[in-house]
Amino acid sequence: MEKVENTQVRALLEDDSDGSNTQKLAEGFTSNFKYLVTGLLFGIVFVKAEIVSWFRIQEMFRFDSFHMYGVIGSAVLVGLVSVQLIKRFNLKTISGEEVVIPDKTFSKGQIYGGLLFGFGWAITGACPGPLFAQIGAGYLAVIVTLLSAIAGTWTYGLLRPKLPH
Amino acid sequence: MDVIEVLREPWPWYVAGPLIGLTVPALLLLGNKSFGISSSLRHICAAVIPANISFFKYDWKKGIWNLFFVAGITIGGFIASFYLANPDKIVIADATQQTLSGYGLTSFSGLMPMEIFGTSSILSLKGLIFLVFGGFLVGFGTRYAGGCTSGHAITGLATLQWPSLVATVSFFIGGLVCTHLLLPFLFTLVL
């Protein structure tokens, strides 16, 4: 039984290391609330810095403002330094585990899928995260966008064996 | 100015960017989670409509943290908009506003143009293009690419993974081509 589960987890990590969970210790329902709180703070930043604004995304793709480049650039830089510090000082998670960051493997999907997502990003003014923040911010029509994004993900799962990777 | 008044102002990039960057180590240290949001869409598929598709046959409960995270984002969006709302209109770059006005856009007051993203658009061609078609591309494209802006552009680049650089460059090329070649045409259809 455990072997089956391990294979499944490995399969999940292998074809998709995005948003992965490499913690060994099982977490109860309530311990997930810390991720809700992290998401909540993150959602506030999203709206207050107007990253979820369709207009800011337009500015970015028209090279009319530095804002989004500044946000993404400084986020990457701070993330990079933090991860280096975690590695250098061998910091452990709060439950005492080694920090594991799965490697991403290259596939042509990063190009084809990336281009398609780029089109969607410019049209909706949102990536998946901002979709949730826009809905919370009261733009209820975005619920349709989110449902359609879920349908898009589902369609990818359906067509996956036939798509070039 | 009290604290709340300062918080109500739009936050500059040098405050927001580092806070977003800190999400990467925060999630790693809280429980070995890699920051990446688009996988929440996959977990929803796996939990609700797996339909015997092998891509959705995995232990999605292992990814339930991601669903808590996006629920948090939704609540955060609500708090920021209803309790910390900017009292002034959004300031959009002049050049962008002029170009968009040229395409026939008239509402520039909120985070999104209401003439396209208002609920009245849902059952119209606007909704079909900007909500349904756009949303589909976001969901299909991010999963095909194996991640979105958070998983690739932020986590991937911050952990020096070259496939994520390929993905990020592709996101931008797609966005640029769409903004400059496709959007002008789409605007003529709906505005």
mmCIF file with all atom_site columns, N, CA and C in Angstrom, chain A residues 36-67:
data_model
loop_
_atom_site.group_PDB
_atom_site.id
_atom_site.type_symbol
_atom_site.label_atom_id
_atom_site.label_alt_id
_atom_site.label_comp_id
_atom_site.label_asym_id
_atom_site.label_entity_id
_atom_site.label_seq_id
_atom_site.pdbx_PDB_ins_code
_atom_site.Cartn_x
_atom_site.Cartn_y
_atom_site.Cartn_z
_atom_site.occupancy
_atom_site.B_iso_or_equiv
_atom_site.pdbx_formal_charge
_atom_site.auth_seq_id
_atom_site.auth_comp_id
_atom_site.auth_asym_id
_atom_site.auth_atom_id
_atom_site.pdbx_PDB_model_num
ATOM 1  N N  . LEU A 1 36 ? -3.380 28.888 4.820   1.00 0.00 ? 36 LEU A N  1
ATOM 2  C CA . LEU A 1 36 ? -4.471 29.830 4.565   1.00 0.00 ? 36 LEU A CA 1
ATOM 3  C C  . LEU A 1 36 ? -4.050 31.240 4.995   1.00 0.00 ? 36 LEU A C  1
ATOM 4  N N  . VAL A 1 37 ? -3.406 31.333 6.149   1.00 0.00 ? 37 VAL A N  1
ATOM 5  C CA . VAL A 1 37 ? -2.964 32.643 6.640   1.00 0.00 ? 37 VAL A CA 1
ATOM 6  C C  . VAL A 1 37 ? -1.884 33.226 5.714   1.00 0.00 ? 37 VAL A C  1
ATOM 7  N N  . THR A 1 38 ? -0.936 32.371 5.281   1.00 0.00 ? 38 THR A N  1
ATOM 8  C CA . THR A 1 38 ? 0.094  32.838 4.346   1.00 0.00 ? 38 THR A CA 1
ATOM 9  C C  . THR A 1 38 ? -0.570 33.349 3.067   1.00 0.00 ? 38 THR A C  1
ATOM 10 N N  . GLY A 1 39 ? -1.538 32.587 2.557   1.00 0.00 ? 39 GLY A N  1
ATOM 11 C CA . GLY A 1 39 ? -2.255 32.989 1.352   1.00 0.00 ? 39 GLY A CA 1
ATOM 12 C C  . GLY A 1 39 ? -3.004 34.293 1.554   1.00 0.00 ? 39 GLY A C  1
ATOM 13 N N  . LEU A 1 40 ? -3.573 34.457 2.730   1.00 0.00 ? 40 LEU A N  1
ATOM 14 C CA . LEU A 1 40 ? -4.336 35.669 3.038   1.00 0.00 ? 40 LEU A CA 1
ATOM 15 C C  . LEU A 1 40 ? -3.432 36.911 2.952   1.00 0.00 ? 40 LEU A C  1
ATOM 16 N N  . LEU A 1 41 ? -2.251 36.821 3.591   1.00 0.00 ? 41 LEU A N  1
ATOM 17 C CA . LEU A 1 41 ? -1.321 37.957 3.549   1.00 0.00 ? 41 LEU A CA 1
ATOM 18 C C  . LEU A 1 41 ? -0.883 38.220 2.108   1.00 0.00 ? 41 LEU A C  1
ATOM 19 N N  . PHE A 1 42 ? -0.651 37.134 1.395   1.00 0.00 ? 42 PHE A N  1
ATOM 20 C CA . PHE A 1 42 ? -0.228 37.196 0.010   1.00 0.00 ? 42 PHE A CA 1
ATOM 21 C C  . PHE A 1 42 ? -1.320 37.874 -0.845  1.00 0.00 ? 42 PHE A C  1
ATOM 22 N N  . GLY A 1 43 ? -2.571 37.516 -0.605  1.00 0.00 ? 43 GLY A N  1
ATOM 23 C CA . GLY A 1 43 ? -3.697 38.099 -1.338  1.00 0.00 ? 43 GLY A CA 1
ATOM 24 C C  . GLY A 1 43 ? -3.806 39.600 -1.095  1.00 0.00 ? 43 GLY A C  1
ATOM 25 N N  . ILE A 1 44 ? -3.534 40.024 0.151   1.00 0.00 ? 44 ILE A N  1
ATOM 26 C CA . ILE A 1 44 ? -3.571 41.453 0.459   1.00 0.00 ? 44 ILE A CA 1
ATOM 27 C C  . ILE A 1 44 ? -2.492 42.184 -0.350  1.00 0.00 ? 44 ILE A C  1
ATOM 28 N N  . VAL A 1 45 ? -1.282 41.608 -0.384  1.00 0.00 ? 45 VAL A N  1
ATOM 29 C CA . VAL A 1 45 ? -0.194 42.217 -1.162  1.00 0.00 ? 45 VAL A CA 1
ATOM 30 C C  . VAL A 1 45 ? -0.593 42.311 -2.642  1.00 0.00 ? 45 VAL A C  1
ATOM 31 N N  . PHE A 1 46 ? -1.173 41.227 -3.147  1.00 0.00 ? 46 PHE A N  1
ATOM 32 C CA . PHE A 1 46 ? -1.599 41.186 -4.557  1.00 0.00 ? 46 PHE A CA 1
ATOM 33 C C  . PHE A 1 46 ? -2.501 42.355 -4.911  1.00 0.00 ? 46 PHE A C  1
ATOM 34 N N  . VAL A 1 47 ? -3.493 42.604 -4.059  1.00 0.00 ? 47 VAL A N  1
ATOM 35 C CA . VAL A 1 47 ? -4.461 43.666 -4.363  1.00 0.00 ? 47 VAL A CA 1
ATOM 36 C C  . VAL A 1 47 ? -3.864 45.040 -4.094  1.00 0.00 ? 47 VAL A C  1
ATOM 37 N N  . LYS A 1 48 ? -3.160 45.173 -2.951  1.00 0.00 ? 48 LYS A N  1
ATOM 38 C CA . LYS A 1 48 ? -2.643 46.492 -2.600  1.00 0.00 ? 48 LYS A CA 1
ATOM 39 C C  . LYS A 1 48 ? -1.548 46.962 -3.561  1.00 0.00 ? 48 LYS A C  1
ATOM 40 N N  . ALA A 1 49 ? -0.794 46.053 -4.134  1.00 0.00 ? 49 ALA A N  1
ATOM 41 C CA . ALA A 1 49 ? 0.229  46.465 -5.095  1.00 0.00 ? 49 ALA A CA 1
ATOM 42 C C  . ALA A 1 49 ? -0.344 46.459 -6.512  1.00 0.00 ? 49 ALA A C  1
ATOM 43 N N  . GLU A 1 50 ? -1.645 46.190 -6.611  1.00 0.00 ? 50 GLU A N  1
ATOM 44 C CA . GLU A 1 50 ? -2.368 46.244 -7.894  1.00 0.00 ? 50 GLU A CA 1
ATOM 45 C C  . GLU A 1 50 ? -1.820 45.270 -8.935  1.00 0.00 ? 50 GLU A C  1
ATOM 46 N N  . ILE A 1 51 ? -1.176 44.196 -8.450  1.00 0.00 ? 51 ILE A N  1
ATOM 47 C CA . ILE A 1 51 ? -0.658 43.174 -9.360  1.00 0.00 ? 51 ILE A CA 1
ATOM 48 C C  . ILE A 1 51 ? -1.822 42.440 -10.025 1.00 0.00 ? 51 ILE A C  1
ATOM 49 N N  . VAL A 1 52 ? -2.974 42.435 -9.335  1.00 0.00 ? 52 VAL A N  1
ATOM 50 C CA . VAL A 1 52 ? -4.139 41.740 -9.882  1.00 0.00 ? 52 VAL A CA 1
ATOM 51 C C  . VAL A 1 52 ? -4.906 42.633 -10.855 1.00 0.00 ? 52 VAL A C  1
ATOM 52 N N  . SER A 1 53 ? -4.361 43.835 -11.118 1.00 0.00 ? 53 SER A N  1
ATOM 53 C CA . SER A 1 53 ? -5.063 44.746 -12.020 1.00 0.00 ? 53 SER A CA 1
ATOM 54 C C  . SER A 1 53 ? -4.777 44.413 -13.480 1.00 0.00 ? 53 SER A C  1
ATOM 55 N N  . TRP A 1 54 ? -5.834 44.320 -14.243 1.00 0.00 ? 54 TRP A N  1
ATOM 56 C CA . TRP A 1 54 ? -5.720 44.105 -15.690 1.00 0.00 ? 54 TRP A CA 1
ATOM 57 C C  . TRP A 1 54 ? -4.896 45.229 -16.319 1.00 0.00 ? 54 TRP A C  1
ATOM 58 N N  . PHE A 1 55 ? -5.058 46.444 -15.779 1.00 0.00 ? 55 PHE A N  1
ATOM 59 C CA . PHE A 1 55 ? -4.341 47.611 -16.331 1.00 0.00 ? 55 PHE A CA 1
ATOM 60 C C  . PHE A 1 55 ? -2.832 47.495 -16.117 1.00 0.00 ? 55 PHE A C  1
ATOM 61 N N  . ARG A 1 56 ? -2.426 46.990 -14.931 1.00 0.00 ? 56 ARG A N  1
ATOM 62 C CA . ARG A 1 56 ? -0.982 46.847 -14.650 1.00 0.00 ? 56 ARG A CA 1
ATOM 63 C C  . ARG A 1 56 ? -0.341 45.833 -15.611 1.00 0.00 ? 56 ARG A C  1
ATOM 64 N N  . ILE A 1 57 ? -1.103 44.772 -15.948 1.00 0.00 ? 57 ILE A N  1
ATOM 65 C CA . ILE A 1 57 ? -0.577 43.766 -16.865 1.00 0.00 ? 57 ILE A CA 1
ATOM 66 C C  . ILE A 1 57 ? -0.440 44.370 -18.269 1.00 0.00 ? 57 ILE A C  1
ATOM 67 N N  . GLN A 1 58 ? -1.422 45.212 -18.636 1.00 0.00 ? 58 GLN A N  1
ATOM 68 C CA . GLN A 1 58 ? -1.333 45.908 -19.920 1.00 0.00 ? 58 GLN A CA 1
ATOM 69 C C  . GLN A 1 58 ? -0.112 46.829 -19.962 1.00 0.00 ? 58 GLN A C  1
ATOM 70 N N  . GLU A 1 59 ? 0.100  47.574 -18.863 1.00 0.00 ? 59 GLU A N  1
ATOM 71 C CA . GLU A 1 59 ? 1.287  48.446 -18.786 1.00 0.00 ? 59 GLU A CA 1
ATOM 72 C C  . GLU A 1 59 ? 2.561  47.637 -18.983 1.00 0.00 ? 59 GLU A C  1
ATOM 73 N N  . MET A 1 60 ? 2.593  46.478 -18.354 1.00 0.00 ? 60 MET A N  1
ATOM 74 C CA . MET A 1 60 ? 3.789  45.641 -18.434 1.00 0.00 ? 60 MET A CA 1
ATOM 75 C C  . MET A 1 60 ? 4.051  45.198 -19.875 1.00 0.00 ? 60 MET A C  1
ATOM 76 N N  . PHE A 1 61 ? 3.006  44.669 -20.531 1.00 0.00 ? 61 PHE A N  1
ATOM 77 C CA . PHE A 1 61 ? 3.207  44.161 -21.896 1.00 0.00 ? 61 PHE A CA 1
ATOM 78 C C  . PHE A 1 61 ? 3.373  45.289 -22.917 1.00 0.00 ? 61 PHE A C  1
ATOM 79 N N  . ARG A 1 62 ? 3.072  46.522 -22.515 1.00 0.00 ? 62 ARG A N  1
ATOM 80 C CA . ARG A 1 62 ? 3.295  47.662 -23.416 1.00 0.00 ? 62 ARG A CA 1
ATOM 81 C C  . ARG A 1 62 ? 4.567  48.424 -23.030 1.00 0.00 ? 62 ARG A C  1
ATOM 82 N N  . PHE A 1 63 ? 5.297  47.931 -22.049 1.00 0.00 ? 63 PHE A N  1
ATOM 83 C CA . PHE A 1 63 ? 6.533  48.563 -21.550 1.00 0.00 ? 63 PHE A CA 1
ATOM 84 C C  . PHE A 1 63 ? 6.305  50.014 -21.154 1.00 0.00 ? 63 PHE A C  1
ATOM 85 N N  . ASP A 1 64 ? 5.128  50.298 -20.569 1.00 0.00 ? 64 ASP A N  1
ATOM 86 C CA . ASP A 1 64 ? 4.816  51.673 -20.188 1.00 0.00 ? 64 ASP A CA 1
ATOM 87 C C  . ASP A 1 64 ? 5.083  51.956 -18.711 1.00 0.00 ? 64 ASP A C  1
ATOM 88 N N  . SER A 1 65 ? 5.379  50.917 -17.935 1.00 0.00 ? 65 SER A N  1
ATOM 89 C CA . SER A 1 65 ? 5.611  51.141 -16.512 1.00 0.00 ? 65 SER A CA 1
ATOM 90 C C  . SER A 1 65 ? 6.601  50.109 -15.998 1.00 0.00 ? 65 SER A C  1
ATOM 91 N N  . PHE A 1 66 ? 7.370  50.513 -14.991 1.00 0.00 ? 66 PHE A N  1
ATOM 92 C CA . PHE A 1 66 ? 8.363  49.604 -14.413 1.00 0.00 ? 66 PHE A CA 1
ATOM 93 C C  . PHE A 1 66 ? 7.748  48.721 -13.323 1.00 0.00 ? 66 PHE A C  1
ATOM 94 N N  . HIS A 1 67 ? 6.549  49.113 -12.861 1.00 0.00 ? 67 HIS A N  1
ATOM 95 C CA . HIS A 1 67 ? 5.954  48.488 -11.669 1.00 0.00 ? 67 HIS A CA 1
ATOM 96 C C  . HIS A 1 67 ? 6.044  46.955 -11.633 1.00 0.00 ? 67 HIS A C  1
#
